[in-house]
Amino acid sequence: MKRIAMPVLFLALVGCGDSGYQDLQAFMRDAEKNSPRKIEPLPEMKAYAPFEYAGFDLPEPFRPRKLTPAKGDSAFQPDLNRRKEALESYPLESLKMVGTLQQGKEMFALVRVEKTVYRVKQGNYLGQNFGLITSIGDTDVKLKEIVQDAAGDWTERVSALQLIDESDKK
């Protein structure tokens, strides 16, 4: 078996050793003739001009701003030095009036926010717009809010917190 395998292997190797690369050489000559001689230069690159950020003095858009007194003389200005009450950290829309209490001649409203019920009376503050409670009725709490308009002037607006009926939800 070795006697036959060796000559067959030798003949196969000799058959692969053809030095006739005429077709490859002809392709290379054609490609050389058809290729353009002059290559266009690369376009001129513009020099990089770095961007200079000039907005360091502008207020940060993602940081809450503190209210400052208006520049003009406004009739309504909140007392910014007054100590804030607990319900002033919530927007008025998130506060719900759930009832009233009367002790003697004084009327209290029960206000719920985040599963906690607070007792408030006339003179307390509600909401984030300096809302002063002016009156408490059986079905609503009336308050005066002091808000700043686009011009920076303080204006007064009247708001109310209505009693919600829990039986309608069921």
Tab-separated table of C-alpha atoms in Angstrom:
chain	number	residue	atom	x	y	z
A	1	MET	CA	0.000	0.000	0.000
A	2	LYS	CA	2.868	2.358	0.787
A	3	ARG	CA	4.352	1.630	-2.625
A	4	ILE	CA	1.245	2.891	-4.399
A	5	ALA	CA	0.467	5.845	-2.108
A	6	MET	CA	3.885	7.466	-2.432
A	7	PRO	CA	3.917	7.731	-6.241
A	8	VAL	CA	0.272	8.948	-6.334
A	9	LEU	CA	1.035	11.636	-3.763
A	10	PHE	CA	4.156	12.665	-5.698
A	11	LEU	CA	2.184	12.983	-8.964
A	12	ALA	CA	-0.507	15.065	-7.244
A	13	LEU	CA	2.078	17.467	-5.863
A	14	VAL	CA	3.801	17.810	-9.228
A	15	GLY	CA	0.439	18.516	-10.900
A	16	CYS	CA	-0.243	21.395	-8.520
A	17	GLY	CA	3.054	23.058	-9.256
A	18	ASP	CA	2.028	24.568	-12.625
A	19	SER	CA	3.831	27.841	-13.114
A	20	GLY	CA	1.363	29.105	-15.697
A	21	TYR	CA	-0.012	32.323	-14.260
A	22	GLN	CA	-0.707	33.821	-17.664
A	23	ASP	CA	-4.344	34.661	-16.876
A	24	LEU	CA	-3.366	36.400	-13.636
A	25	GLN	CA	-0.611	38.338	-15.329
A	26	ALA	CA	-3.017	39.384	-18.144
A	27	PHE	CA	-5.546	40.635	-15.572
A	28	MET	CA	-2.857	42.661	-13.825
A	29	ARG	CA	-1.801	44.272	-17.135
A	30	ASP	CA	-5.417	45.163	-17.979
A	31	ALA	CA	-6.040	46.590	-14.531
A	32	GLU	CA	-2.868	48.667	-14.791
A	33	LYS	CA	-3.871	50.047	-18.206
A	34	ASN	CA	-7.429	50.930	-17.142
A	35	SER	CA	-6.591	52.516	-13.791
A	36	PRO	CA	-6.261	56.300	-13.640
A	37	ARG	CA	-2.721	57.510	-13.245
A	38	LYS	CA	-3.509	60.586	-11.173
A	39	ILE	CA	-5.273	60.217	-7.827
A	40	GLU	CA	-7.170	63.266	-6.654
A	41	PRO	CA	-5.843	64.701	-3.393
A	42	LEU	CA	-7.946	64.536	-0.256
A	43	PRO	CA	-10.103	67.603	0.395
A	44	GLU	CA	-8.586	70.262	2.605
A	45	MET	CA	-9.654	69.781	6.225
A	46	LYS	CA	-10.962	72.802	8.108
A	47	ALA	CA	-9.246	73.601	11.363
A	48	TYR	CA	-11.292	72.652	14.434
A	49	ALA	CA	-12.729	75.687	16.175
A	50	PRO	CA	-13.602	74.734	19.786
A	51	PHE	CA	-16.984	75.877	21.127
A	52	GLU	CA	-16.729	78.385	23.911
A	53	TYR	CA	-19.553	78.031	26.453
A	54	ALA	CA	-20.649	81.418	27.722
A	55	GLY	CA	-23.649	80.386	29.842
A	56	PHE	CA	-21.919	80.182	33.195
A	57	ASP	CA	-23.867	83.143	34.571
A	58	LEU	CA	-27.274	81.746	33.569
A	59	PRO	CA	-29.400	79.926	36.179
A	60	GLU	CA	-29.279	76.143	36.148
A	61	PRO	CA	-32.476	74.738	34.614
A	62	PHE	CA	-32.556	71.602	36.784
A	63	ARG	CA	-32.136	73.257	40.172
A	64	PRO	CA	-35.146	74.693	42.023
A	65	ARG	CA	-34.996	78.441	42.299
A	66	LYS	CA	-35.592	80.310	45.513
A	67	LEU	CA	-38.140	83.073	45.405
A	68	THR	CA	-36.724	86.519	45.905
A	69	PRO	CA	-38.664	89.671	46.620
A	70	ALA	CA	-39.895	91.493	43.541
A	71	LYS	CA	-37.867	94.393	42.291
A	72	GLY	CA	-40.892	96.668	41.947
A	73	ASP	CA	-43.043	97.973	44.753
A	74	SER	CA	-45.874	95.467	44.909
A	75	ALA	CA	-48.856	95.708	47.236
A	76	PHE	CA	-48.711	91.963	47.918
A	77	GLN	CA	-45.485	90.388	49.043
A	78	PRO	CA	-45.132	87.163	50.991
A	79	ASP	CA	-43.189	87.066	54.200
A	80	LEU	CA	-40.164	85.083	53.041
A	81	ASN	CA	-38.649	85.056	56.544
A	82	ARG	CA	-41.701	83.365	58.097
A	83	ARG	CA	-41.235	79.760	59.202
A	84	LYS	CA	-42.998	77.411	56.748
A	85	GLU	CA	-45.773	75.125	57.935
A	86	ALA	CA	-45.906	71.414	57.070
A	87	LEU	CA	-48.622	71.710	54.420
A	88	GLU	CA	-46.746	74.430	52.522
A	89	SER	CA	-44.393	71.860	51.028
A	90	TYR	CA	-47.241	70.274	49.016
A	91	PRO	CA	-48.950	71.709	45.942
A	92	LEU	CA	-52.547	72.760	46.574
A	93	GLU	CA	-53.783	70.179	44.036
A	94	SER	CA	-52.451	67.311	46.172
A	95	LEU	CA	-54.272	68.474	49.331
A	96	LYS	CA	-57.769	67.034	49.976
A	97	MET	CA	-60.294	68.409	52.459
A	98	VAL	CA	-61.912	65.411	54.154
A	99	GLY	CA	-63.970	67.044	56.909
A	100	THR	CA	-64.434	69.735	59.536
A	101	LEU	CA	-64.302	69.924	63.330
A	102	GLN	CA	-65.743	72.545	65.618
A	103	GLN	CA	-64.412	73.081	69.123
A	104	GLY	CA	-66.298	75.838	70.864
A	105	LYS	CA	-66.449	78.753	68.455
A	106	GLU	CA	-63.356	77.728	66.498
A	107	MET	CA	-63.763	75.792	63.223
A	108	PHE	CA	-61.053	73.420	61.971
A	109	ALA	CA	-60.701	71.731	58.593
A	110	LEU	CA	-59.275	68.247	58.180
A	111	VAL	CA	-56.864	68.106	55.247
A	112	ARG	CA	-55.360	64.866	53.955
A	113	VAL	CA	-52.106	64.515	52.047
A	114	GLU	CA	-50.155	61.284	51.493
A	115	LYS	CA	-52.340	59.221	53.872
A	116	THR	CA	-51.869	61.712	56.740
A	117	VAL	CA	-54.679	63.945	58.026
A	118	TYR	CA	-53.823	67.426	59.338
A	119	ARG	CA	-56.024	69.805	61.334
A	120	VAL	CA	-55.857	73.402	60.085
A	121	LYS	CA	-57.582	76.594	61.161
A	122	GLN	CA	-58.059	80.111	59.884
A	123	GLY	CA	-54.662	81.824	59.664
A	124	ASN	CA	-52.729	78.659	58.748
A	125	TYR	CA	-50.943	78.351	55.407
A	126	LEU	CA	-51.551	75.737	52.674
A	127	GLY	CA	-49.846	75.000	49.369
A	128	GLN	CA	-46.662	76.208	47.781
A	129	ASN	CA	-47.979	79.665	46.829
A	130	PHE	CA	-48.156	81.204	50.324
A	131	GLY	CA	-51.858	80.295	50.636
A	132	LEU	CA	-53.333	81.878	53.782
A	133	ILE	CA	-56.595	80.322	55.019
A	134	THR	CA	-59.182	83.121	55.206
A	135	SER	CA	-62.292	81.115	56.092
A	136	ILE	CA	-63.420	77.569	56.770
A	137	GLY	CA	-66.928	76.494	55.836
A	138	ASP	CA	-68.742	73.172	56.092
A	139	THR	CA	-67.811	72.212	52.517
A	140	ASP	CA	-64.754	74.283	51.640
A	141	VAL	CA	-61.645	76.100	52.793
A	142	LYS	CA	-61.061	79.516	51.214
A	143	LEU	CA	-57.559	80.879	50.966
A	144	LYS	CA	-55.619	83.738	49.416
A	145	GLU	CA	-52.472	82.814	47.548
A	146	ILE	CA	-49.693	85.217	46.649
A	147	VAL	CA	-48.104	84.304	43.313
A	148	GLN	CA	-45.463	85.967	41.205
A	149	ASP	CA	-46.393	86.855	37.634
A	150	ALA	CA	-44.103	86.876	34.589
A	151	ALA	CA	-43.063	90.472	35.238
A	152	GLY	CA	-41.891	89.576	38.747
A	153	ASP	CA	-44.732	91.361	40.545
A	154	TRP	CA	-46.638	89.639	43.328
A	155	THR	CA	-50.378	89.260	42.833
A	156	GLU	CA	-53.104	87.872	45.056
A	157	ARG	CA	-55.443	85.122	43.909
A	158	VAL	CA	-58.339	83.496	45.723
A	159	SER	CA	-58.475	79.687	45.812
A	160	ALA	CA	-60.622	77.116	47.536
A	161	LEU	CA	-60.226	73.571	48.734
A	162	GLN	CA	-63.493	71.639	48.345
A	163	LEU	CA	-64.707	68.840	50.609
A	164	ILE	CA	-64.396	65.472	48.860
A	165	ASP	CA	-67.137	62.896	49.252
A	166	GLU	CA	-65.637	59.465	49.929
A	167	SER	CA	-68.988	57.692	49.350
A	168	ASP	CA	-68.961	58.645	45.632
A	169	LYS	CA	-65.748	56.671	45.051
A	170	LYS	CA	-67.206	53.300	46.076
